[in-house]
Coordinates of C-alpha atoms and ligand atoms in Angstrom, one line a residue:
M1 CA 0.1 0.1 -0.2
N2 CA 1.0 3.5 -0.8
V3 CA 0.2 5.7 2.8
L4 CA -0.4 9.4 3.0
I5 CA -0.3 10.8 6.3
L6 CA -1.6 14.4 6.7
G7 CA 0.0 16.4 9.6
G8 CA 3.5 16.8 11.4
G9 CA 3.2 16.1 15.0
G10 CA 4.4 13.8 17.7
R11 CA 0.9 12.0 17.0
E12 CA 1.9 11.6 13.0
H13 CA 5.1 10.4 13.9
A14 CA 3.9 7.9 16.1
L15 CA 1.3 6.6 13.5
A16 CA 4.4 6.8 11.0
W17 CA 6.7 5.0 13.0
A18 CA 4.0 2.1 13.7
I19 CA 3.1 2.1 9.8
S20 CA 6.4 1.9 8.8
Q21 CA 7.0 -1.4 10.4
S22 CA 4.0 -3.0 8.1
P23 CA 4.4 -5.7 6.0
D24 CA 1.7 -3.9 3.8
C25 CA 3.4 -0.9 3.7
E26 CA 5.4 -0.3 0.3
R27 CA 5.6 3.8 0.6
L28 CA 5.0 6.1 3.0
V29 CA 4.4 10.0 2.5
A30 CA 3.8 12.8 5.4
A31 CA 2.9 16.4 4.9
P32 CA 4.5 18.2 5.9
G33 CA 5.7 15.6 8.8
N34 CA 8.9 16.7 10.5
A35 CA 12.8 15.8 11.2
G36 CA 11.8 12.4 13.1
I37 CA 9.0 11.3 10.1
A38 CA 11.8 12.1 7.7
E39 CA 13.4 8.9 9.3
V40 CA 10.4 6.5 8.3
A41 CA 8.9 8.4 5.4
S42 CA 9.4 11.1 2.7
C43 CA 8.2 14.5 3.8
I44 CA 6.2 16.6 1.3
D45 CA 4.7 20.1 0.9
L46 CA 1.2 19.7 0.7
A47 CA -1.7 22.3 1.7
I48 CA -3.4 19.8 3.7
E49 CA -6.4 21.4 4.4
D50 CA -7.2 22.4 0.7
G51 CA -9.0 19.0 -0.2
D52 CA -8.5 19.5 -4.0
A53 CA -5.0 20.0 -3.4
V54 CA -5.0 16.8 -1.4
T55 CA -7.1 14.7 -3.8
A56 CA -5.1 15.5 -6.8
Y57 CA -2.0 14.7 -4.8
A58 CA -3.5 11.0 -4.1
K59 CA -4.4 10.4 -7.3
A60 CA -1.4 11.2 -9.2
E61 CA 1.0 9.6 -6.3
N62 CA -1.7 6.0 -6.3
I63 CA -2.1 6.8 -2.9
D64 CA -3.7 4.0 -1.6
L65 CA -4.9 5.0 1.9
V66 CA -4.8 8.5 3.6
I67 CA -4.6 9.1 7.0
V68 CA -5.8 12.3 8.5
G69 CA -4.0 13.2 11.8
P70 CA -5.1 16.7 13.0
E71 CA -8.8 17.7 13.4
A72 CA -8.5 21.0 11.1
P73 CA -8.7 19.1 7.3
L74 CA -11.5 17.0 9.0
V75 CA -13.5 20.1 9.7
A76 CA -12.3 21.4 6.3
G77 CA -14.0 18.4 4.7
V78 CA -10.7 17.0 3.1
A79 CA -12.2 13.3 3.9
D80 CA -15.1 14.1 2.0
D81 CA -13.1 15.3 -1.1
L82 CA -11.0 12.0 -0.9
R83 CA -14.0 9.8 -0.6
T84 CA -15.9 11.3 -3.0
A85 CA -13.0 10.9 -5.5
G86 CA -12.8 7.5 -4.6
V87 CA -9.4 7.6 -2.5
A88 CA -9.5 5.5 0.7
V89 CA -9.3 8.0 3.9
F90 CA -9.2 7.3 7.3
G91 CA -11.1 10.2 9.0
P92 CA -14.7 11.5 9.3
G93 CA -16.2 13.7 6.6
K94 CA -17.3 17.3 7.5
E95 CA -20.5 16.5 9.1
A96 CA -19.2 14.0 11.3
A97 CA -16.2 16.1 12.3
K98 CA -18.8 18.5 13.8
L99 CA -18.5 16.6 17.0
E100 CA -15.3 18.3 17.5
D101 CA -16.2 21.3 15.6
S102 CA -19.1 22.4 17.5
K103 CA -19.7 21.8 21.4
A104 CA -23.5 22.7 20.8
F105 CA -23.6 19.9 17.8
T106 CA -22.4 17.1 20.5
K107 CA -24.5 18.2 23.1
E108 CA -27.4 17.8 20.8
I109 CA -26.3 14.2 19.7
C110 CA -25.9 13.4 23.4
D111 CA -29.7 14.2 23.8
A112 CA -31.2 12.6 21.1
A113 CA -28.9 9.3 22.0
K114 CA -29.7 9.8 25.8
A115 CA -25.9 9.7 26.6
P116 CA -25.0 10.7 29.9
T117 CA -23.6 14.2 30.0
A118 CA -23.2 17.5 31.9
G119 CA -26.2 19.9 32.2
Y120 CA -26.2 22.8 29.6
A121 CA -27.6 25.5 28.0
H122 CA -26.6 27.1 24.8
F123 CA -26.5 31.0 23.5
T124 CA -25.6 33.8 21.3
E125 CA -26.4 36.6 23.3
A126 CA -25.0 37.9 26.9
A127 CA -28.3 38.6 28.3
P128 CA -30.1 35.3 28.3
A129 CA -26.9 33.8 29.0
K130 CA -26.3 35.8 32.2
E131 CA -29.8 34.8 33.0
Y132 CA -29.4 31.5 33.0
L133 CA -26.2 31.7 35.0
A134 CA -28.2 33.3 37.7
S135 CA -30.4 29.8 38.1
Q136 CA -27.0 27.7 38.3
S137 CA -24.6 26.8 40.7
L138 CA -20.5 27.2 40.9
P139 CA -18.0 26.4 39.9
I140 CA -19.7 26.5 36.3
V141 CA -17.8 25.9 33.1
I142 CA -18.1 28.3 30.1
K143 CA -17.1 27.3 26.5
A144 CA -16.7 29.1 23.3
D145 CA -18.7 26.6 20.4
G146 CA -16.3 26.0 18.2
L147 CA -12.3 25.2 17.4
A148 CA -10.3 27.5 20.2
A149 CA -7.2 25.4 20.2
G150 CA -7.8 24.0 23.6
K151 CA -8.6 27.5 24.9
G152 CA -11.9 27.9 24.7
V153 CA -13.2 26.6 28.1
I154 CA -13.2 28.8 31.3
I155 CA -14.3 26.9 34.8
A156 CA -15.4 30.1 36.7
E157 CA -15.4 29.6 40.4
T158 CA -17.7 33.1 40.5
L159 CA -20.6 34.6 38.8
A160 CA -18.2 37.5 37.7
D161 CA -15.6 34.9 36.2
A162 CA -18.3 33.4 34.3
E163 CA -20.0 36.7 33.5
A164 CA -16.6 38.0 32.1
A165 CA -15.9 35.1 30.1
I166 CA -19.6 34.9 28.5
D167 CA -18.5 38.8 27.8
D168 CA -15.1 37.7 26.4
M169 CA -16.4 34.8 24.0
L170 CA -19.4 36.8 22.6
G171 CA -17.0 39.8 22.3
G172 CA -15.2 38.3 19.7
A173 CA -12.2 37.1 22.0
F174 CA -12.2 33.6 19.9
G175 CA -13.3 34.8 16.7
A176 CA -15.9 32.8 14.9
A177 CA -15.5 30.1 17.4
G178 CA -17.1 32.0 20.5
A179 CA -19.9 33.4 18.7
E180 CA -22.1 31.1 20.2
V181 CA -21.4 30.0 23.9
V182 CA -22.2 26.7 25.6
I183 CA -22.6 27.0 29.5
E184 CA -22.1 23.6 31.4
E185 CA -22.9 22.2 34.9
F186 CA -19.5 21.6 36.4
M187 CA -18.7 17.8 36.6
T188 CA -16.3 16.0 39.3
G189 CA -14.8 12.9 39.3
E190 CA -11.8 11.8 37.1
E191 CA -11.1 12.2 33.5
A192 CA -9.8 9.5 31.0
S193 CA -9.8 9.4 27.1
F194 CA -10.9 6.5 25.5
F195 CA -10.1 5.5 21.6
I196 CA -12.8 3.9 19.2
L197 CA -12.4 2.8 15.6
C198 CA -15.8 3.4 13.5
D199 CA -16.2 2.7 9.9
G200 CA -19.9 4.3 9.6
D201 CA -21.2 0.9 10.8
A202 CA -19.0 -1.3 12.6
V203 CA -17.1 -0.1 16.2
L204 CA -13.9 -1.6 18.0
P205 CA -12.6 -0.2 20.8
L206 CA -9.0 0.4 21.1
A207 CA -7.8 1.7 24.6
T208 CA -7.7 4.2 27.2
A209 CA -5.0 6.9 28.4
Q210 CA -4.8 9.8 30.7
D211 CA -3.2 12.9 29.7
H212 CA -2.1 16.1 31.5
K213 CA -3.0 19.3 30.1
R214 CA -1.3 21.8 32.5
A215 CA 1.9 23.2 31.7
F216 CA 3.7 22.7 35.0
D217 CA 4.1 20.1 37.8
G218 CA 1.0 19.6 40.1
D219 CA -1.2 19.9 37.5
K220 CA -0.5 23.8 37.8
G221 CA -0.1 26.5 35.3
P222 CA -1.8 27.1 31.7
N223 CA -3.7 24.7 29.6
T224 CA -1.5 23.1 26.8
G225 CA -2.2 20.3 24.2
G226 CA -0.9 18.1 26.7
M227 CA 2.3 17.3 28.5
G228 CA 2.1 13.7 28.9
A229 CA 0.0 10.9 29.0
Y230 CA -0.1 6.9 29.7
S231 CA -2.2 4.0 28.7
P232 CA -4.1 2.3 29.9
A233 CA -6.0 4.5 32.1
P234 CA -6.6 2.5 35.4
V235 CA -9.5 4.5 36.3
M236 CA -11.4 2.8 32.7
T237 CA -11.9 -0.6 34.3
A238 CA -13.7 -3.4 32.0
E239 CA -16.9 -2.4 33.5
V240 CA -16.6 1.3 33.0
E241 CA -15.4 0.7 29.2
A242 CA -18.2 -1.4 28.9
R243 CA -20.7 1.1 29.9
A244 CA -18.8 4.1 28.0
M245 CA -20.0 1.9 24.9
S246 CA -23.1 1.0 25.6
E247 CA -24.3 4.1 27.0
I248 CA -22.3 6.8 25.2
V249 CA -20.4 6.0 22.0
K250 CA -22.3 3.5 20.5
P251 CA -25.9 5.4 21.0
C252 CA -24.1 8.7 19.5
L253 CA -22.5 6.5 16.8
A254 CA -25.9 5.1 15.7
E255 CA -27.5 8.5 15.8
M256 CA -24.6 10.2 13.8
A257 CA -25.5 7.2 11.1
R258 CA -29.5 8.1 11.4
R259 CA -28.5 11.6 10.6
G260 CA -26.9 10.4 7.3
A261 CA -23.6 11.5 8.6
P262 CA -22.1 8.0 9.4
Y263 CA -18.7 8.1 11.6
Q264 CA -15.8 6.9 10.0
G265 CA -11.9 7.0 11.6
V266 CA -10.9 7.2 15.5
L267 CA -13.3 8.9 17.9
Y268 CA -11.5 10.5 20.5
A269 CA -14.1 10.2 23.8
G270 CA -13.1 12.7 26.5
L271 CA -14.9 11.1 29.8
M272 CA -15.5 12.1 33.3
I273 CA -15.5 9.3 35.8
E274 CA -17.6 9.1 39.1
N275 CA -18.7 6.1 41.3
G276 CA -17.9 3.8 38.1
A277 CA -20.5 5.9 35.9
P278 CA -18.8 7.7 33.0
R279 CA -20.2 10.9 31.3
L280 CA -19.2 12.5 28.1
V281 CA -16.7 16.0 28.5
E282 CA -16.1 15.8 24.7
Y283 CA -15.6 14.2 21.6
N284 CA -12.6 14.8 19.1
V285 CA -12.3 13.3 15.7
R286 CA -9.3 12.3 15.7
F287 CA -6.2 10.5 18.1
G288 CA -5.3 12.3 21.0
D289 CA -2.0 14.0 20.9
P290 CA 0.1 12.7 22.8
E291 CA -2.4 9.9 23.8
C292 CA -1.6 8.6 20.3
Q293 CA 2.2 8.2 21.2
V294 CA 1.4 5.6 23.9
L295 CA -1.4 3.7 21.8
M296 CA 1.3 3.4 19.2
M297 CA 3.9 1.9 21.6
R298 CA 1.5 -0.8 23.0
L299 CA 0.2 -2.2 19.5
G300 CA 0.5 -6.0 19.5
S301 CA -0.2 -6.3 15.9
D302 CA -0.1 -4.4 12.8
I303 CA -2.5 -1.3 12.5
L304 CA -2.2 -0.7 9.0
P305 CA -4.9 -3.6 7.7
V306 CA -7.3 -1.9 10.9
L307 CA -7.1 1.7 9.5
K308 CA -7.6 0.5 6.1
A309 CA -10.5 -1.8 6.7
C310 CA -11.8 1.3 8.5
A311 CA -11.7 3.3 5.5
D312 CA -13.6 0.4 3.5
R313 CA -16.2 0.1 5.9
T314 CA -14.9 -3.8 6.7
L315 CA -14.0 -3.0 10.1
A316 CA -16.3 -5.8 11.1
D317 CA -13.6 -8.2 9.7
V318 CA -10.2 -7.3 11.3
S319 CA -8.5 -7.2 15.0
L320 CA -6.1 -5.7 16.7
S321 CA -4.1 -7.0 19.6
W322 CA -2.5 -4.9 22.6
R323 CA 0.7 -5.3 24.6
P324 CA 0.0 -6.0 28.2
E325 CA 2.7 -3.6 29.1
P326 CA 1.5 -0.2 30.1
A327 CA 3.5 2.8 28.2
M328 CA 3.8 6.4 29.0
T329 CA 5.4 9.8 27.0
V330 CA 6.7 12.9 28.5
V331 CA 6.8 16.2 26.7
L332 CA 9.8 17.7 26.0
A333 CA 8.8 21.7 25.3
A334 CA 10.3 24.8 24.4
E335 CA 10.7 27.1 27.6
G336 CA 7.8 29.7 27.6
Y337 CA 5.4 27.3 25.7
P338 CA 2.2 27.3 25.6
G339 CA 3.3 31.4 25.3
G340 CA 6.1 32.6 23.0
Y341 CA 9.4 30.4 23.1
A342 CA 12.4 30.1 21.0
K343 CA 12.8 28.1 17.9
G344 CA 16.1 26.8 15.8
E345 CA 17.9 25.4 19.0
V346 CA 20.0 22.3 18.7
I347 CA 19.0 19.2 20.3
S348 CA 21.6 16.3 20.6
G349 CA 21.7 13.0 22.4
L350 CA 19.0 11.3 20.7
A351 CA 20.4 8.5 19.5
E352 CA 21.7 7.6 23.1
A353 CA 18.1 8.6 24.4
S354 CA 16.3 5.9 22.2
A355 CA 18.9 3.2 22.5
D356 CA 16.4 1.3 24.6
P357 CA 14.2 -1.2 22.5
D358 CA 11.4 0.0 25.0
V359 CA 11.9 3.5 24.4
E360 CA 11.2 5.8 21.7
V361 CA 11.8 9.3 20.6
F362 CA 8.8 10.8 18.2
H363 CA 8.9 14.3 17.0
A364 CA 6.8 16.8 17.3
G365 CA 8.0 20.5 16.4
T366 CA 11.6 19.6 14.9
K367 CA 13.0 20.0 11.7
L368 CA 16.5 19.1 10.3
E369 CA 19.1 21.2 9.2
G370 CA 22.2 19.2 7.6
D371 CA 22.6 16.6 10.2
A372 CA 20.9 18.7 13.0
V373 CA 17.8 18.4 15.0
L374 CA 16.4 22.2 15.5
S375 CA 13.4 23.0 17.6
N376 CA 10.9 23.9 15.4
G377 CA 7.7 24.2 17.7
G378 CA 6.0 24.5 21.1
R379 CA 5.5 20.7 21.9
V380 CA 9.0 19.7 20.3
M381 CA 9.4 15.8 21.3
N382 CA 7.7 12.9 23.3
I383 CA 9.7 10.6 24.8
T384 CA 8.0 7.7 25.0
A385 CA 8.8 4.1 27.3
R386 CA 7.1 1.0 27.6
G387 CA 7.5 -1.2 30.8
D388 CA 5.7 -4.0 33.0
T389 CA 4.1 -1.2 35.3
I390 CA 3.4 2.2 35.0
A391 CA 6.4 2.9 37.0
A392 CA 8.8 1.1 35.1
A393 CA 7.7 2.9 31.9
R394 CA 7.8 6.1 33.6
E395 CA 11.7 5.1 34.9
K396 CA 12.5 4.2 31.3
A397 CA 11.0 7.8 29.7
Y398 CA 12.7 10.1 32.8
A399 CA 16.1 7.7 32.3
A400 CA 16.0 8.4 28.5
I401 CA 15.3 12.1 28.8
E402 CA 18.4 12.8 31.0
K403 CA 20.3 11.6 27.6
I404 CA 18.8 14.6 26.1
N405 CA 20.8 17.7 25.5
W406 CA 18.6 21.0 25.0
P407 CA 19.1 23.7 27.2
G408 CA 16.2 25.7 26.3
G409 CA 13.6 22.9 26.7
F410 CA 11.6 21.9 29.5
H411 CA 9.4 18.9 30.6
R412 CA 6.9 17.9 33.8
K413 CA 8.6 15.8 36.5
D414 CA 5.3 14.1 37.5
I415 CA 3.5 12.6 34.6
G416 CA 1.5 9.7 35.9
W417 CA 1.1 10.8 39.5
R418 CA -2.4 10.0 39.4
A419 CA -1.8 6.4 38.4
L420 CA 1.2 5.9 41.0
Ligands
AMP1 P1 -13.1 20.3 26.5 O1 -11.9 21.3 25.5 O2 -14.1 20.3 26.3 O3 -11.9 19.1 26.4 O4 -12.5 21.1 27.9 C1 -11.1 21.0 28.4 C2 -11.0 20.6 29.7 O5 -12.2 21.4 31.0 C3 -11.7 18.8 29.9 O6 -10.4 18.2 30.1 C4 -11.9 19.2 31.4 O7 -11.0 18.9 32.3 C5 -12.7 20.3 31.8 N1 -14.1 20.3 31.6 C6 -14.4 20.3 30.3 N2 -15.9 20.4 30.8 C7 -16.2 20.4 31.7 C8 -17.3 19.9 32.7 N3 -18.3 20.1 32.1 N4 -17.1 19.8 34.0 C9 -16.1 19.6 34.5 N5 -14.6 20.0 33.6 C10 -14.7 20.5 32.4
LIG2 N1 -4.2 15.7 24.5 C1 -5.3 16.0 23.8 C2 -5.8 16.4 22.3 O1 -5.1 16.0 21.9 O2 -6.8 16.8 22.3

């Protein structure tokens, strides 16, 4: 198979690393890729949110499967364009991608599917939103409806903060994404991520993970895309997983199909678990980053035929096995992230860091200059390890980080604290 991966972060490096090991993979191309992906794939320039451009490339290069990593091309309808042109694609179409693109839409699907989630209301005007607030208890969650790069969620402890968040969002602080706000009940419990494949009909639960969204140790500091993750999530017992499937995931996927927007790709369910009962926090329409990195480290069989089956609507005919060992990934980020940071700094010691067969260094924001690997983003690398226990995986990941030389980087020292 000739495979094209869209994206250039740690998630896409992990996917490329796994797929490059498949006997079915003849040629692997990534757009735009990064310095790590370049070790296992050829990296090209392509406007990945432009469906016509991606389709033209796929046709010209006889691509057998396009795997879409990030949400933006999915929300832009790139998967629809490929499917219409007869190119197999792993990733949902624009209508199904609304599960990530619109929080109000997801809530409506949950209502129709009777899936447990936080109570909510949504508004486009500040006055009725504030009137509704007055009848709610604190803390309360205020969300911009659309994609806001993880920044559109405010957990307000006071009425004044909640009102300010509403004014900000409706006042244009998040552009079009904030033209509508969702006000949600604050849920307590423990969060976990659950990944499920769906081919529009058949479903295949993959695995669970937990990530750390805050920048600094002790879950302090600003929210980020994720500073580390591990899999499996201990809170996701077989029972909780079964309930999440039967009460949330399957009814929502059935509702999408009923509406003529069958979901094809990986569904990322962000769950809040309290007393063994899962409730939906949010859906994403892609693998998590860095959750994907730990999932790929735990694969016990070839993922490429499974992703292809998802695209071909033959998911019921395939299976996937998992290694029993847990995995952990620690994100190495540029000092200053998620705010401003420097780029172009030399990073060395990478071969030494990944010498252990249970350790992989996935690149996120890097680029090659000659033989040198340079920092080229906020989240720069994901040091990922497998071990007999989460504690053992963590020890290997942190030992590997010690071998990397990059004075301008930082990482959290407490990834996995909840599981340990
Ligand atoms: P989201 O972008 O919807 O994932 O929200 C980001 C984070 O905000 C989640 O991972 C949760 O930690 C938190 N969050 C969102 N909605 C709620 C809620 N209704 N109750 C409690 N925490 C929430
Ligand atoms: N790590 C969270 C995300 O991918 O959305």
